[in-house]
Amino acid sequence: MTDWVKIAEDQEVPKLKINLNADEPAATTAASKDNEPDVADPAETSLLIKILGKGLVNTNQSLDIQQKNPNSPLHSVKTFEALHLKPELLKGIYAMGFNTPSKIQETALPTLLADPPQNMIAQSQSGTGKTAAFVLAMLSRVNVALDHPQVLCLSPTYELAIQTGEVAARMGQFCPDIKLRFAVRGEEVDRNSKITEHILIGTPGKMLDWGLKMRLFDMKKVRVFVLDEADVMIATQGHHDQCIRIHKMLSSQCQMLFFSATYDKEVMDFARLIVSEPTIIRLMREEESLDNIKQYYVNCKNEDGKYNAIQNIYGCISIGQAIIFCHTRKTAAWLAAKMTADGHSVAVLSGDLTVEQRLAVLDRFRSGQEKVLITTNVLSRGIDIEQVTIVVNFDLPVDLRGNADCETYLHRIGRTGRFGKSGIAINLIDGEKSMAVCRTIEKHFQKDITYLNTDNADDIEKIGN
Ligand SMILES: Nc1ncnc2c1ncn2[C@@H]1O[C@H](COP(=O)(O)OP(=O)(O)OP(=O)(O)O)[C@@H](O)[C@H]1O
């Protein structure tokens, strides 16, 4: 086996900067950052997107498949029957309402279930059926005659682990002999006992405690190792180290399965280093574009000027629902208070809210109970709110150095083909710096951002047409 541990330990992953403690409730990390740029915690975003996603996302995007192992089965399956699953598992799948495999499933499952086992690194956007695919592989590999953990599945947070466990429990509902256990905070085991469950789903800290520190099971006997949300796991300092330590304990025969909605280049490079001879499957994400978006900028003196611009726009045209992006929580709260006092129904979504609170805010906004959603970069990628027609950048998106953040701009304003309705984007500018950012964005996308005079009602009315 490659000495990947050494390579991994020597390797510096540039993105190792998020310090997330999986065994702490997410909300406790978000205190008093009102004046700083509000940024999304990737694990929380994953959870939010997962819970928000209702049903399978069908995509026509192309697949990129690379195989290092010439023995890998390259064929795909169009039915679950063709996978020759245990009848109980097939029954579980149908009971969940799945009739045919999704695109990632039809491509990945033959490899996931192949004998001898094949390693895999898979990428496919949220909601395309990844969890169902690897859970099916996990359940299929269990030998119920053996009473020790055979499958480990790691998630970045407690909540994500629970979500995966729930899918496993539903899919395995007709396999009563398969035993599953959560390795997460709050779960305690007697030091002198042994873990007998077949599948362990949990966070890296607890898994290490049980497997390495307390030696409650033999890591060498694990046959399948799943890293869910692999991008978050690899790019998060604490998790990265813990995953490496777990990985180090596994046998070279253990099947390695990495799943994620996105992989940065460094993360993918790292994944390829530690997973030997992987089949790599990437379902390209549907690209967002600015094609149907009319973009404007408004010159303002300061924050009050920006507020007046918004007021003028609301005074002239009727706006269904709008999202307004601010840089900090403080600005978001200030703006929300002002708009509320002026009679608007406003919701605020920022990083100080727990995932549950964010879900509640989004649910209310989606159902039209509030007409304005004021938010920060916490709401960025992966969350489509179809009915929004106007997006206002109260503050333009910038990176830590204050340079234009074109990618975030695209995620805020852009629409995918599926939601390709037309939209309006308004950028509020206050000074040379933000004008320069605006020009950089315009140049980057080669799409005009037109001047809008919000003191002129005729000008404003034009944007509504
Ligand atoms: N073959 C299928 N047929 C119908 N529905 C499916 C199928 N596979 C998965 N689903 C459903 O589609 C939704 C998304 O699936 P899943 O959670 O597996 O996607 P995912 O790619 O893992 O998403 P995320 O990246 O958010 O974890 C779930 O509600 C799931 O029950």
mmCIF file of C-alpha atoms and ligand atoms in Angstrom, residues 46 49-50 53 55-56 80 96-102 105 124-132 229 261, ligand 1:
data_model
loop_
_atom_site.group_PDB
_atom_site.id
_atom_site.type_symbol
_atom_site.label_atom_id
_atom_site.label_comp_id
_atom_site.label_asym_id
_atom_site.label_seq_id
_atom_site.Cartn_x
_atom_site.Cartn_y
_atom_site.Cartn_z
ATOM 1 C CA SER A 46 -24.616 21.219 3.900
ATOM 2 C CA ILE A 49 -29.344 22.295 1.891
ATOM 3 C CA LYS A 50 -29.954 18.672 2.744
ATOM 4 C CA GLY A 53 -34.009 19.613 -0.555
ATOM 5 C CA GLY A 55 -37.130 14.992 -3.452
ATOM 6 C CA LEU A 56 -34.637 14.111 -6.078
ATOM 7 C CA PHE A 80 -32.511 -1.412 -9.036
ATOM 8 C CA MET A 96 -38.948 4.650 0.236
ATOM 9 C CA GLY A 97 -40.638 5.423 -3.055
ATOM 10 C CA PHE A 98 -37.573 5.018 -5.243
ATOM 11 C CA ASN A 99 -38.538 3.425 -8.542
ATOM 12 C CA THR A 100 -35.449 3.903 -10.664
ATOM 13 C CA PRO A 101 -31.877 4.860 -9.809
ATOM 14 C CA SER A 102 -30.843 8.488 -10.168
ATOM 15 C CA GLN A 105 -26.798 5.974 -8.522
ATOM 16 C CA SER A 124 -22.578 15.224 -7.490
ATOM 17 C CA GLN A 125 -24.629 18.205 -6.497
ATOM 18 C CA SER A 126 -26.856 18.188 -3.487
ATOM 19 C CA GLY A 127 -30.077 16.245 -3.779
ATOM 20 C CA THR A 128 -28.986 13.929 -6.589
ATOM 21 C CA GLY A 129 -29.043 10.736 -4.520
ATOM 22 C CA LYS A 130 -25.497 10.326 -3.184
ATOM 23 C CA THR A 131 -26.539 9.452 0.357
ATOM 24 C CA ALA A 132 -28.933 6.808 -0.865
ATOM 25 C CA GLU A 229 -19.214 15.648 2.809
ATOM 26 C CA ALA A 261 -21.265 17.876 -3.569
HETATM 27 N N1 LIG B 1 -33.615 6.819 -6.885
HETATM 28 C C1 LIG B 1 -34.349 7.698 -6.250
HETATM 29 N N2 LIG B 1 -35.650 7.884 -6.594
HETATM 30 C C2 LIG B 1 -36.404 8.808 -5.941
HETATM 31 N N3 LIG B 1 -35.966 9.604 -4.937
HETATM 32 C C3 LIG B 1 -34.694 9.458 -4.568
HETATM 33 C C4 LIG B 1 -33.810 8.516 -5.186
HETATM 34 N N4 LIG B 1 -32.597 8.614 -4.595
HETATM 35 C C5 LIG B 1 -32.708 9.557 -3.653
HETATM 36 N N5 LIG B 1 -33.964 10.072 -3.628
HETATM 37 C C6 LIG B 1 -34.486 11.141 -2.744
HETATM 38 O O1 LIG B 1 -33.932 12.356 -3.243
HETATM 39 C C7 LIG B 1 -33.545 13.190 -2.172
HETATM 40 C C8 LIG B 1 -32.059 13.486 -2.267
HETATM 41 O O2 LIG B 1 -31.311 12.281 -2.133
HETATM 42 P P1 LIG B 1 -29.978 12.205 -1.289
HETATM 43 O O3 LIG B 1 -30.169 12.791 0.073
HETATM 44 O O4 LIG B 1 -29.478 10.821 -1.376
HETATM 45 O O5 LIG B 1 -29.090 13.215 -2.155
HETATM 46 P P2 LIG B 1 -27.618 13.715 -1.867
HETATM 47 O O6 LIG B 1 -26.973 13.846 -3.193
HETATM 48 O O7 LIG B 1 -26.986 12.835 -0.861
HETATM 49 O O8 LIG B 1 -27.839 15.159 -1.273
HETATM 50 P P3 LIG B 1 -26.877 15.932 -0.237
HETATM 51 O O9 LIG B 1 -25.642 16.312 -0.981
HETATM 52 O O10 LIG B 1 -27.701 17.113 0.157
HETATM 53 O O11 LIG B 1 -26.602 14.994 0.878
HETATM 54 C C9 LIG B 1 -33.921 12.490 -0.892
HETATM 55 O O12 LIG B 1 -35.186 12.987 -0.495
HETATM 56 C C10 LIG B 1 -34.021 11.025 -1.311
HETATM 57 O O13 LIG B 1 -34.937 10.337 -0.506
#
